[in-house]
mmCIF file of C-alpha atoms in Angstrom:
data_model
loop_
_atom_site.group_PDB
_atom_site.id
_atom_site.type_symbol
_atom_site.label_atom_id
_atom_site.label_comp_id
_atom_site.label_asym_id
_atom_site.label_seq_id
_atom_site.Cartn_x
_atom_site.Cartn_y
_atom_site.Cartn_z
ATOM 1 C CA MET D 1 98.887 3.744 154.244
ATOM 2 C CA LYS D 2 97.175 7.040 153.387
ATOM 3 C CA LYS D 3 99.385 9.347 151.370
ATOM 4 C CA GLN D 4 99.525 12.864 152.753
ATOM 5 C CA ARG D 5 99.003 15.780 150.426
ATOM 6 C CA SER D 6 101.690 18.433 150.200
ATOM 7 C CA ASP D 7 101.904 22.164 149.601
ATOM 8 C CA LEU D 8 104.634 24.039 147.763
ATOM 9 C CA VAL D 9 105.700 27.296 149.434
ATOM 10 C CA ALA D 10 108.730 29.244 148.180
ATOM 11 C CA GLY D 11 109.957 26.138 146.408
ATOM 12 C CA ILE D 12 109.789 24.013 149.589
ATOM 13 C CA SER D 13 107.309 21.131 149.833
ATOM 14 C CA PHE D 14 105.329 20.849 153.092
ATOM 15 C CA ASN D 15 103.088 17.862 153.730
ATOM 16 C CA GLU D 16 99.699 18.156 155.405
ATOM 17 C CA GLY D 17 101.021 17.192 158.834
ATOM 18 C CA ILE D 18 103.663 19.946 158.891
ATOM 19 C CA VAL D 19 101.178 22.576 157.683
ATOM 20 C CA SER D 20 98.696 21.494 160.367
ATOM 21 C CA GLU D 21 101.337 21.738 163.101
ATOM 22 C CA ILE D 22 102.331 25.252 162.037
ATOM 23 C CA LEU D 23 98.831 26.672 161.521
ATOM 24 C CA SER D 24 97.431 25.067 164.685
ATOM 25 C CA ARG D 25 99.702 27.264 166.811
ATOM 26 C CA LEU D 26 98.151 30.481 165.496
ATOM 27 C CA GLU D 27 95.343 32.403 167.175
ATOM 28 C CA VAL D 28 91.853 31.869 165.776
ATOM 29 C CA LYS D 29 91.694 35.218 163.952
ATOM 30 C CA TYR D 30 94.884 34.404 162.033
ATOM 31 C CA VAL D 31 93.766 30.849 161.258
ATOM 32 C CA LEU D 32 90.551 32.208 159.734
ATOM 33 C CA ARG D 33 92.591 34.509 157.501
ATOM 34 C CA CYS D 34 94.776 31.572 156.420
ATOM 35 C CA LYS D 35 91.705 29.801 155.022
ATOM 36 C CA SER D 36 91.756 32.335 152.180
ATOM 37 C CA VAL D 37 95.367 31.624 151.162
ATOM 38 C CA CYS D 38 94.678 28.541 149.021
ATOM 39 C CA LYS D 39 92.375 25.532 148.732
ATOM 40 C CA PHE D 40 94.967 23.255 150.340
ATOM 41 C CA TRP D 41 95.135 25.371 153.504
ATOM 42 C CA TYR D 42 91.339 25.743 153.481
ATOM 43 C CA ASP D 43 90.899 21.963 153.477
ATOM 44 C CA VAL D 44 93.535 21.485 156.198
ATOM 45 C CA ILE D 45 91.870 24.017 158.518
ATOM 46 C CA ASN D 46 88.367 22.593 157.936
ATOM 47 C CA ASN D 47 89.533 19.118 158.938
ATOM 48 C CA LYS D 48 88.208 17.849 162.289
ATOM 49 C CA GLN D 49 91.673 16.646 163.311
ATOM 50 C CA PHE D 50 93.004 20.174 162.788
ATOM 51 C CA VAL D 51 90.304 21.643 165.050
ATOM 52 C CA ASP D 52 91.300 19.181 167.812
ATOM 53 C CA LEU D 53 94.998 19.930 167.278
ATOM 54 C CA HIS D 54 94.382 23.691 167.419
ATOM 55 C CA MET D 55 92.402 23.277 170.641
ATOM 56 C CA LYS D 56 95.261 21.270 172.122
ATOM 57 C CA HIS D 57 97.750 24.068 171.392
ATOM 58 C CA ASN D 58 95.522 27.081 172.036
ATOM 59 C CA GLY D 59 92.405 26.064 173.961
ATOM 60 C CA ARG D 60 93.839 26.791 177.408
ATOM 61 C CA LEU D 61 96.132 29.646 176.349
ATOM 62 C CA SER D 62 94.049 31.948 174.179
ATOM 63 C CA PHE D 63 90.775 33.433 175.428
ATOM 64 C CA GLN D 64 88.014 35.780 174.335
ATOM 65 C CA TYR D 65 86.519 38.116 176.935
ATOM 66 C CA ILE D 66 82.793 38.430 176.331
ATOM 67 C CA LYS D 67 80.515 41.200 177.527
ATOM 68 C CA ARG D 68 76.741 41.316 177.045
ATOM 69 C CA LYS D 69 75.617 44.503 175.304
ATOM 70 C CA GLY D 70 71.897 44.630 174.649
ATOM 71 C CA GLU D 71 71.028 41.672 172.465
ATOM 72 C CA SER D 72 74.531 41.095 171.143
ATOM 73 C CA LEU D 73 77.832 39.925 172.540
ATOM 74 C CA ASP D 74 80.886 42.131 172.187
ATOM 75 C CA THR D 75 84.472 41.114 172.792
ATOM 76 C CA GLN D 76 86.218 43.290 175.324
ATOM 77 C CA SER D 77 89.777 43.348 176.578
ATOM 78 C CA ILE D 78 90.308 43.190 180.338
ATOM 79 C CA ASN D 79 93.541 44.302 181.947
ATOM 80 C CA SER D 80 95.609 41.518 183.495
ATOM 81 C CA ASP D 81 96.043 43.182 186.891
ATOM 82 C CA GLY D 82 96.254 39.985 188.924
ATOM 83 C CA THR D 83 92.643 40.135 190.065
ATOM 84 C CA LYS D 84 90.706 39.446 186.884
ATOM 85 C CA GLN D 85 92.891 37.064 184.926
ATOM 86 C CA ASN D 86 92.179 34.098 187.224
ATOM 87 C CA ILE D 87 88.404 34.492 187.274
ATOM 88 C CA THR D 88 86.757 32.119 184.820
ATOM 89 C CA TYR D 89 82.965 32.092 184.491
ATOM 90 C CA LEU D 90 82.744 29.519 181.719
ATOM 91 C CA ASP D 91 84.852 26.430 182.337
ATOM 92 C CA SER D 92 87.171 25.275 179.539
ATOM 93 C CA TYR D 93 85.245 22.005 179.074
ATOM 94 C CA CYS D 94 82.716 24.079 177.057
ATOM 95 C CA THR D 95 85.514 24.109 174.423
ATOM 96 C CA GLY D 96 84.768 27.614 173.183
ATOM 97 C CA PHE D 97 80.988 27.468 172.851
ATOM 98 C CA LEU D 98 78.766 30.000 174.584
ATOM 99 C CA LEU D 99 75.014 29.722 175.172
ATOM 100 C CA VAL D 100 73.199 33.018 174.676
ATOM 101 C CA GLU D 101 69.648 34.035 175.551
ATOM 102 C CA ARG D 102 68.259 36.803 173.355
ATOM 103 C CA SER D 103 65.251 39.023 174.032
ATOM 104 C CA SER D 104 61.982 37.818 172.573
ATOM 105 C CA GLU D 105 60.530 39.428 169.468
ATOM 106 C CA SER D 106 56.977 40.710 169.204
ATOM 107 C CA ASP D 107 55.738 37.669 167.264
ATOM 108 C CA LYS D 108 57.692 35.195 169.397
ATOM 109 C CA PRO D 109 56.705 35.215 173.098
ATOM 110 C CA SER D 110 59.551 32.900 174.116
ATOM 111 C CA PRO D 111 63.222 33.945 174.319
ATOM 112 C CA ILE D 112 65.535 32.788 171.551
ATOM 113 C CA TYR D 113 68.350 30.525 172.701
ATOM 114 C CA ARG D 114 71.458 30.499 170.593
ATOM 115 C CA LEU D 115 74.728 28.581 170.456
ATOM 116 C CA SER D 116 77.646 30.877 169.666
ATOM 117 C CA ASN D 117 81.354 30.580 169.032
ATOM 118 C CA PRO D 118 82.544 34.150 169.761
ATOM 119 C CA SER D 119 85.972 33.478 168.248
ATOM 120 C CA THR D 120 84.727 32.499 164.784
ATOM 121 C CA LYS D 121 81.578 34.682 165.099
ATOM 122 C CA SER D 122 79.348 31.760 164.101
ATOM 123 C CA ILE D 123 75.931 30.975 165.592
ATOM 124 C CA LEU D 124 73.187 28.351 165.713
ATOM 125 C CA ASP D 125 69.642 29.206 166.806
ATOM 126 C CA LEU D 126 68.325 26.392 168.999
ATOM 127 C CA PRO D 127 64.772 24.998 168.767
ATOM 128 C CA ASP D 128 62.157 26.430 171.122
ATOM 129 C CA PRO D 129 62.275 24.480 174.427
ATOM 130 C CA HIS D 130 58.469 25.069 174.784
ATOM 131 C CA TYR D 131 58.880 25.635 178.535
ATOM 132 C CA ARG D 132 60.299 28.434 180.665
ATOM 133 C CA VAL D 133 64.020 27.721 180.970
ATOM 134 C CA ARG D 134 65.583 27.921 184.409
ATOM 135 C CA SER D 135 69.108 26.918 183.385
ATOM 136 C CA MET D 136 70.915 25.664 180.290
ATOM 137 C CA THR D 137 74.372 24.178 179.794
ATOM 138 C CA ILE D 138 76.403 22.598 177.009
ATOM 139 C CA PHE D 139 78.723 19.601 177.341
ATOM 140 C CA GLN D 140 80.689 17.179 175.191
ATOM 141 C CA ASP D 141 80.381 13.407 175.475
ATOM 142 C CA SER D 142 83.955 12.117 175.703
ATOM 143 C CA SER D 143 83.096 8.709 174.237
ATOM 144 C CA THR D 144 81.582 10.044 170.992
ATOM 145 C CA ASN D 145 82.849 13.676 170.982
ATOM 146 C CA SER D 146 79.254 14.753 170.374
ATOM 147 C CA TYR D 147 77.902 18.001 171.841
ATOM 148 C CA TYR D 148 74.688 18.203 173.854
ATOM 149 C CA VAL D 149 72.665 21.023 175.388
ATOM 150 C CA PHE D 150 70.867 20.252 178.631
ATOM 151 C CA SER D 151 68.130 22.453 180.094
ATOM 152 C CA VAL D 152 66.118 22.539 183.305
ATOM 153 C CA CYS D 153 62.666 24.000 182.581
ATOM 154 C CA ILE D 154 59.610 24.999 184.583
ATOM 155 C CA HIS D 155 56.119 23.882 183.575
ATOM 156 C CA GLN D 156 53.117 24.354 185.870
ATOM 157 C CA ASP D 157 55.387 24.596 188.936
ATOM 158 C CA CYS D 158 57.069 21.322 187.945
ATOM 159 C CA LYS D 159 60.592 20.913 186.596
ATOM 160 C CA LYS D 160 61.206 19.374 183.196
ATOM 161 C CA PHE D 161 64.574 18.082 182.003
ATOM 162 C CA GLN D 162 65.353 18.315 178.293
ATOM 163 C CA LEU D 163 68.288 17.233 176.126
ATOM 164 C CA LEU D 164 69.329 18.458 172.679
ATOM 165 C CA HIS D 165 71.810 16.421 170.608
ATOM 166 C CA LEU D 166 73.925 18.747 168.422
ATOM 167 C CA GLY D 167 76.238 16.119 166.952
ATOM 168 C CA GLY D 168 80.009 16.236 166.611
ATOM 169 C CA GLN D 169 82.453 18.697 165.050
ATOM 170 C CA SER D 170 81.145 19.822 161.654
ATOM 171 C CA ASN D 171 81.597 22.805 159.335
ATOM 172 C CA ASP D 172 78.457 21.924 157.358
ATOM 173 C CA PRO D 173 76.249 25.085 157.340
ATOM 174 C CA ILE D 174 73.103 23.183 156.256
ATOM 175 C CA PRO D 175 70.611 23.142 159.184
ATOM 176 C CA ASN D 176 70.048 19.852 160.990
ATOM 177 C CA ALA D 177 66.447 18.842 160.274
ATOM 178 C CA ASN D 178 66.460 16.363 163.174
ATOM 179 C CA LEU D 179 67.413 18.932 165.817
ATOM 180 C CA CYS D 180 64.779 18.693 168.571
ATOM 181 C CA TRP D 181 64.527 18.592 172.360
ATOM 182 C CA ARG D 182 63.988 15.267 174.127
ATOM 183 C CA THR D 183 62.311 15.161 177.538
ATOM 184 C CA LEU D 184 64.159 13.040 180.116
ATOM 185 C CA GLU D 185 62.511 10.886 182.767
ATOM 186 C CA ILE D 186 64.326 10.661 186.120
ATOM 187 C CA PRO D 187 62.327 8.348 188.433
ATOM 188 C CA GLU D 188 64.485 9.046 191.500
ATOM 189 C CA TYR D 189 63.849 12.760 191.151
ATOM 190 C CA ASP D 190 60.127 12.259 190.552
ATOM 191 C CA LYS D 191 59.881 10.199 193.747
ATOM 192 C CA LEU D 192 61.580 12.856 195.874
ATOM 193 C CA SER D 193 59.744 15.745 194.198
ATOM 194 C CA ARG D 194 56.441 14.343 195.410
ATOM 195 C CA GLN D 195 57.606 15.249 198.899
ATOM 196 C CA GLN D 196 56.467 18.858 199.101
ATOM 197 C CA ARG D 197 59.088 19.618 201.746
ATOM 198 C CA CYS D 198 61.992 18.813 199.415
ATOM 199 C CA GLY D 199 64.080 21.441 197.574
ATOM 200 C CA PHE D 200 66.471 20.811 194.694
ATOM 201 C CA SER D 201 69.609 22.270 193.131
ATOM 202 C CA PHE D 202 71.083 21.148 189.810
ATOM 203 C CA VAL D 203 74.519 21.144 188.178
ATOM 204 C CA ALA D 204 75.684 19.269 185.076
ATOM 205 C CA SER D 205 79.205 18.392 184.008
ATOM 206 C CA LYS D 206 80.673 16.130 181.332
ATOM 207 C CA GLY D 207 77.395 14.374 180.628
ATOM 208 C CA ILE D 208 76.375 13.764 184.244
ATOM 209 C CA LEU D 209 73.489 15.616 185.898
ATOM 210 C CA TYR D 210 73.861 16.022 189.663
ATOM 211 C CA ILE D 211 70.695 16.733 191.650
ATOM 212 C CA LEU D 212 71.064 17.827 195.262
ATOM 213 C CA ALA D 213 67.896 17.052 197.221
ATOM 214 C CA VAL D 214 67.496 18.831 200.578
ATOM 215 C CA LEU D 215 64.437 18.762 202.833
ATOM 216 C CA LYS D 216 63.216 22.299 203.421
ATOM 217 C CA ASP D 217 62.796 21.697 207.148
ATOM 218 C CA GLY D 218 66.388 20.457 207.431
ATOM 219 C CA LEU D 219 65.394 17.253 209.228
ATOM 220 C CA SER D 220 67.072 14.791 206.880
ATOM 221 C CA ASN D 221 70.512 14.332 205.374
ATOM 222 C CA PRO D 222 70.776 15.700 201.791
ATOM 223 C CA LYS D 223 71.121 13.261 198.915
ATOM 224 C CA VAL D 224 72.805 13.590 195.507
ATOM 225 C CA ILE D 225 71.252 11.880 192.479
ATOM 226 C CA CYS D 226 73.770 11.211 189.666
ATOM 227 C CA PHE D 227 72.105 10.829 186.259
ATOM 228 C CA ASP D 228 73.875 9.963 182.980
ATOM 229 C CA LEU D 229 72.387 12.356 180.392
ATOM 230 C CA VAL D 230 73.693 10.479 177.342
ATOM 231 C CA LYS D 231 72.654 6.981 178.470
ATOM 232 C CA GLN D 232 69.555 8.497 180.120
ATOM 233 C CA GLN D 233 69.788 6.429 183.277
ATOM 234 C CA THR D 234 70.588 6.986 186.943
ATOM 235 C CA CYS D 235 74.148 6.075 187.897
ATOM 236 C CA THR D 236 73.802 6.207 191.657
ATOM 237 C CA THR D 237 72.255 8.062 194.589
ATOM 238 C CA LEU D 238 74.589 8.981 197.416
ATOM 239 C CA ASP D 239 74.539 10.711 200.801
ATOM 240 C CA MET D 240 76.588 13.625 202.058
ATOM 241 C CA PRO D 241 79.799 12.644 203.896
ATOM 242 C CA ASP D 242 78.566 13.705 207.336
ATOM 243 C CA GLN D 243 75.329 11.875 208.115
ATOM 244 C CA SER D 244 74.747 13.985 211.239
ATOM 245 C CA LEU D 245 74.243 17.176 209.221
ATOM 246 C CA CYS D 246 70.712 18.490 208.838
ATOM 247 C CA LEU D 247 70.962 21.290 206.324
ATOM 248 C CA ASN D 248 68.340 23.743 205.140
ATOM 249 C CA VAL D 249 67.971 24.115 201.366
ATOM 250 C CA ARG D 250 68.263 27.911 201.671
ATOM 251 C CA LYS D 251 71.643 27.594 203.375
ATOM 252 C CA VAL D 252 73.331 25.339 200.831
ATOM 253 C CA CYS D 253 75.114 26.307 197.601
ATOM 254 C CA PHE D 254 75.477 23.589 194.959
ATOM 255 C CA GLN D 255 77.991 24.430 192.222
ATOM 256 C CA LEU D 256 80.759 23.160 189.965
ATOM 257 C CA CYS D 257 84.398 23.436 190.983
ATOM 258 C CA ARG D 258 86.856 22.506 188.228
ATOM 259 C CA GLY D 259 84.086 20.537 186.542
ATOM 260 C CA LYS D 260 83.117 18.554 189.672
ATOM 261 C CA PRO D 261 80.011 19.034 191.852
ATOM 262 C CA ALA D 262 80.632 20.772 195.148
ATOM 263 C CA VAL D 263 78.507 21.654 198.162
ATOM 264 C CA SER D 264 79.167 24.662 200.381
ATOM 265 C CA PHE D 265 77.312 25.630 203.537
ATOM 266 C CA VAL D 266 77.877 27.739 206.625
ATOM 267 C CA LEU D 267 77.968 26.420 210.192
ATOM 268 C CA GLY D 268 78.675 29.042 212.824
ATOM 269 C CA GLU D 269 81.280 31.416 211.398
ATOM 270 C CA LYS D 270 82.899 28.823 209.154
ATOM 271 C CA LEU D 271 82.282 27.974 205.523
ATOM 272 C CA ASN D 272 82.361 24.241 204.774
ATOM 273 C CA PHE D 273 83.185 23.146 201.252
ATOM 274 C CA TRP D 274 83.019 19.569 199.948
ATOM 275 C CA VAL D 275 83.860 18.351 196.441
ATOM 276 C CA LEU D 276 82.522 15.091 194.989
ATOM 277 C CA GLU D 277 85.746 13.705 193.530
ATOM 278 C CA ASP D 278 84.286 10.505 192.046
ATOM 279 C CA TYR D 279 80.590 9.641 192.071
ATOM 280 C CA LYS D 280 81.274 6.033 191.061
ATOM 281 C CA SER D 281 83.262 5.308 194.216
ATOM 282 C CA GLN D 282 81.231 7.880 196.180
ATOM 283 C CA LYS D 283 84.457 9.624 197.129
ATOM 284 C CA TRP D 284 84.227 13.121 198.617
ATOM 285 C CA ALA D 285 87.426 15.153 198.717
ATOM 286 C CA ASP D 286 88.703 18.662 199.499
ATOM 287 C CA LYS D 287 86.683 19.046 202.678
ATOM 288 C CA ILE D 288 87.694 22.647 203.321
ATOM 289 C CA GLN D 289 86.781 24.880 206.254
ATOM 290 C CA MET D 290 87.303 28.640 206.082
ATOM 291 C CA SER D 291 86.667 31.335 208.634
ATOM 292 C CA LEU D 292 84.132 33.998 207.663
ATOM 293 C CA THR D 293 84.955 36.519 210.366
ATOM 294 C CA PHE D 294 85.712 39.107 207.659
ATOM 295 C CA LEU D 295 81.940 39.251 206.978
ATOM 296 C CA LYS D 296 81.429 41.170 210.222
ATOM 297 C CA GLU D 297 82.627 44.202 208.280
ATOM 298 C CA ASP D 298 79.851 43.788 205.677
ATOM 299 C CA SER D 299 76.397 42.904 206.954
ATOM 300 C CA ASN D 300 75.052 42.579 203.383
ATOM 301 C CA LEU D 301 77.048 39.389 202.799
ATOM 302 C CA ASP D 302 76.636 37.521 206.067
ATOM 303 C CA LYS D 303 73.448 35.769 204.890
ATOM 304 C CA VAL D 304 74.793 34.843 201.451
ATOM 305 C CA ILE D 305 76.389 31.471 200.692
ATOM 306 C CA PRO D 306 79.391 32.205 198.438
ATOM 307 C CA ARG D 307 80.460 30.288 195.361
ATOM 308 C CA ILE D 308 83.945 28.821 195.481
ATOM 309 C CA TYR D 309 86.466 29.281 192.704
ATOM 310 C CA CYS D 310 89.823 27.486 192.573
ATOM 311 C CA THR D 311 92.466 29.243 190.475
ATOM 312 C CA ASP D 312 95.052 27.471 188.334
ATOM 313 C CA ASN D 313 97.731 28.174 190.949
ATOM 314 C CA GLY D 314 95.708 26.427 193.673
ATOM 315 C CA GLU D 315 94.275 29.463 195.439
ATOM 316 C CA VAL D 316 90.681 29.385 196.696
ATOM 317 C CA LEU D 317 88.488 32.456 196.123
ATOM 318 C CA LEU D 318 85.049 33.219 197.566
ATOM 319 C CA LEU D 319 82.614 34.849 195.119
ATOM 320 C CA TYR D 320 79.573 36.786 196.337
ATOM 321 C CA ASN D 321 76.898 38.088 193.978
ATOM 322 C CA ILE D 322 76.112 41.702 194.829
ATOM 323 C CA GLN D 323 73.942 44.342 193.218
ATOM 324 C CA ASN D 324 74.688 46.211 189.975
ATOM 325 C CA PHE D 325 75.934 43.015 188.274
ATOM 326 C CA GLU D 326 79.123 42.846 190.295
ATOM 327 C CA LEU D 327 80.932 40.105 192.176
ATOM 328 C CA PHE D 328 82.585 40.631 195.516
ATOM 329 C CA VAL D 329 85.732 38.476 195.661
ATOM 330 C CA TYR D 330 87.620 37.495 198.798
ATOM 331 C CA ASN D 331 90.957 35.681 198.898
ATOM 332 C CA PRO D 332 91.204 33.920 202.302
ATOM 333 C CA LYS D 333 94.956 33.392 201.895
ATOM 334 C CA SER D 334 95.979 36.974 201.113
ATOM 335 C CA LYS D 335 92.946 38.579 202.854
ATOM 336 C CA GLN D 336 92.495 40.616 199.676
ATOM 337 C CA LYS D 337 89.032 41.933 198.748
ATOM 338 C CA PHE D 338 87.921 43.392 195.422
ATOM 339 C CA THR D 339 84.928 43.597 193.085
ATOM 340 C CA ILE D 340 84.710 42.672 189.404
ATOM 341 C CA PRO D 341 81.926 42.877 186.775
ATOM 342 C CA SER D 342 79.839 39.712 186.727
ATOM 343 C CA SER D 343 78.824 40.268 183.103
ATOM 344 C CA HIS D 344 82.223 39.257 181.701
ATOM 345 C CA HIS D 345 82.915 35.719 180.503
ATOM 346 C CA LYS D 346 86.286 34.221 179.699
ATOM 347 C CA VAL D 347 85.815 31.701 176.884
ATOM 348 C CA PRO D 348 88.533 29.550 175.264
ATOM 349 C CA ALA D 349 89.232 30.723 171.711
ATOM 350 C CA THR D 350 88.759 27.674 169.466
ATOM 351 C CA LEU D 351 87.501 26.698 165.997
ATOM 352 C CA VAL D 352 84.749 24.336 167.198
ATOM 353 C CA SER D 353 81.541 24.168 165.196
ATOM 354 C CA VAL D 354 78.511 21.900 164.791
ATOM 355 C CA LYS D 355 76.204 21.219 161.847
ATOM 356 C CA GLY D 356 74.031 24.189 160.948
ATOM 357 C CA MET D 357 76.201 26.964 162.421
ATOM 358 C CA GLN D 358 76.153 30.115 160.296
ATOM 359 C CA PRO D 359 78.231 33.337 160.265
ATOM 360 C CA GLU D 360 76.723 35.865 162.646
ATOM 361 C CA LYS D 361 74.957 38.711 160.847
ATOM 362 C CA LYS D 362 75.797 42.213 161.977
ATOM 363 C CA GLU D 363 72.790 43.997 163.395
ATOM 364 C CA CYS D 364 72.206 47.586 162.401
#
């Protein structure tokens, strides 16, 4: 049995487990200060088990509000007025990491993509993807606790899928020499992409890439390809619940809702919303229909398919992207309407880190 170390404070001996329990309940900024108290506390806080314990106690309670300002990210406080506190743009399964795109420099034509932990103010510059990036997301493999970055890129009007393995929790600042992008082959996608009339939407969650394939002429039922990014193989290909639907790719919104893929589309004056509960059993759930008669008051929104957001208290909100970097939000239950800045992100405040992350340098 491993003997736990102890610390002597005010004549009282505390073992490592007790110190971890106490410190793990502090906010990140206070934990970082505690690292300077003594070597014992420093070692406790740098332990991977402590990072997991701190996330368990604080990951869903403490948040950083992030606002883009030029090339940097500034933390900004947002008033909890009942309208903003339930809007989350980065789901908690990102565990406190934020992917940032920085403006290109004169000698580097491509943008610089960076992994950031806003709470600890640590960063990791990612390798050049070599292609124009359409979207990028980070996820954690639950079986190995390793972090990955997945990107959808454009090359000569064709889409490329790339994966970057970051490794697990690590406070080692030495850069990872083996950090490089790997191109993924998805035969099912390649087969459908050869059909010029087919359009695609992509979402990724918890190591699974979901590809929604919709014929542009709307003459065939959409299909969803489920691809395991870690194992690099297709899990299954499934149809939409209603085989009689013939949807147009421009009238479908494919998104994540609480970490699960969801499809929303408009038929008549009603919004239909379906969530893929379990791709393994091909189970679709939460088939919701909502009236959109309120759109008659705003002709600018009647042609837009909204994103759906489910709050922690079970309410469903409709989010519409509008000009000037704002979101129009509608609550079907309360009939409340309001706008919020779309440039704010609510990120869990954690101590997570991967090999090669360095303290962020202040720019003059």
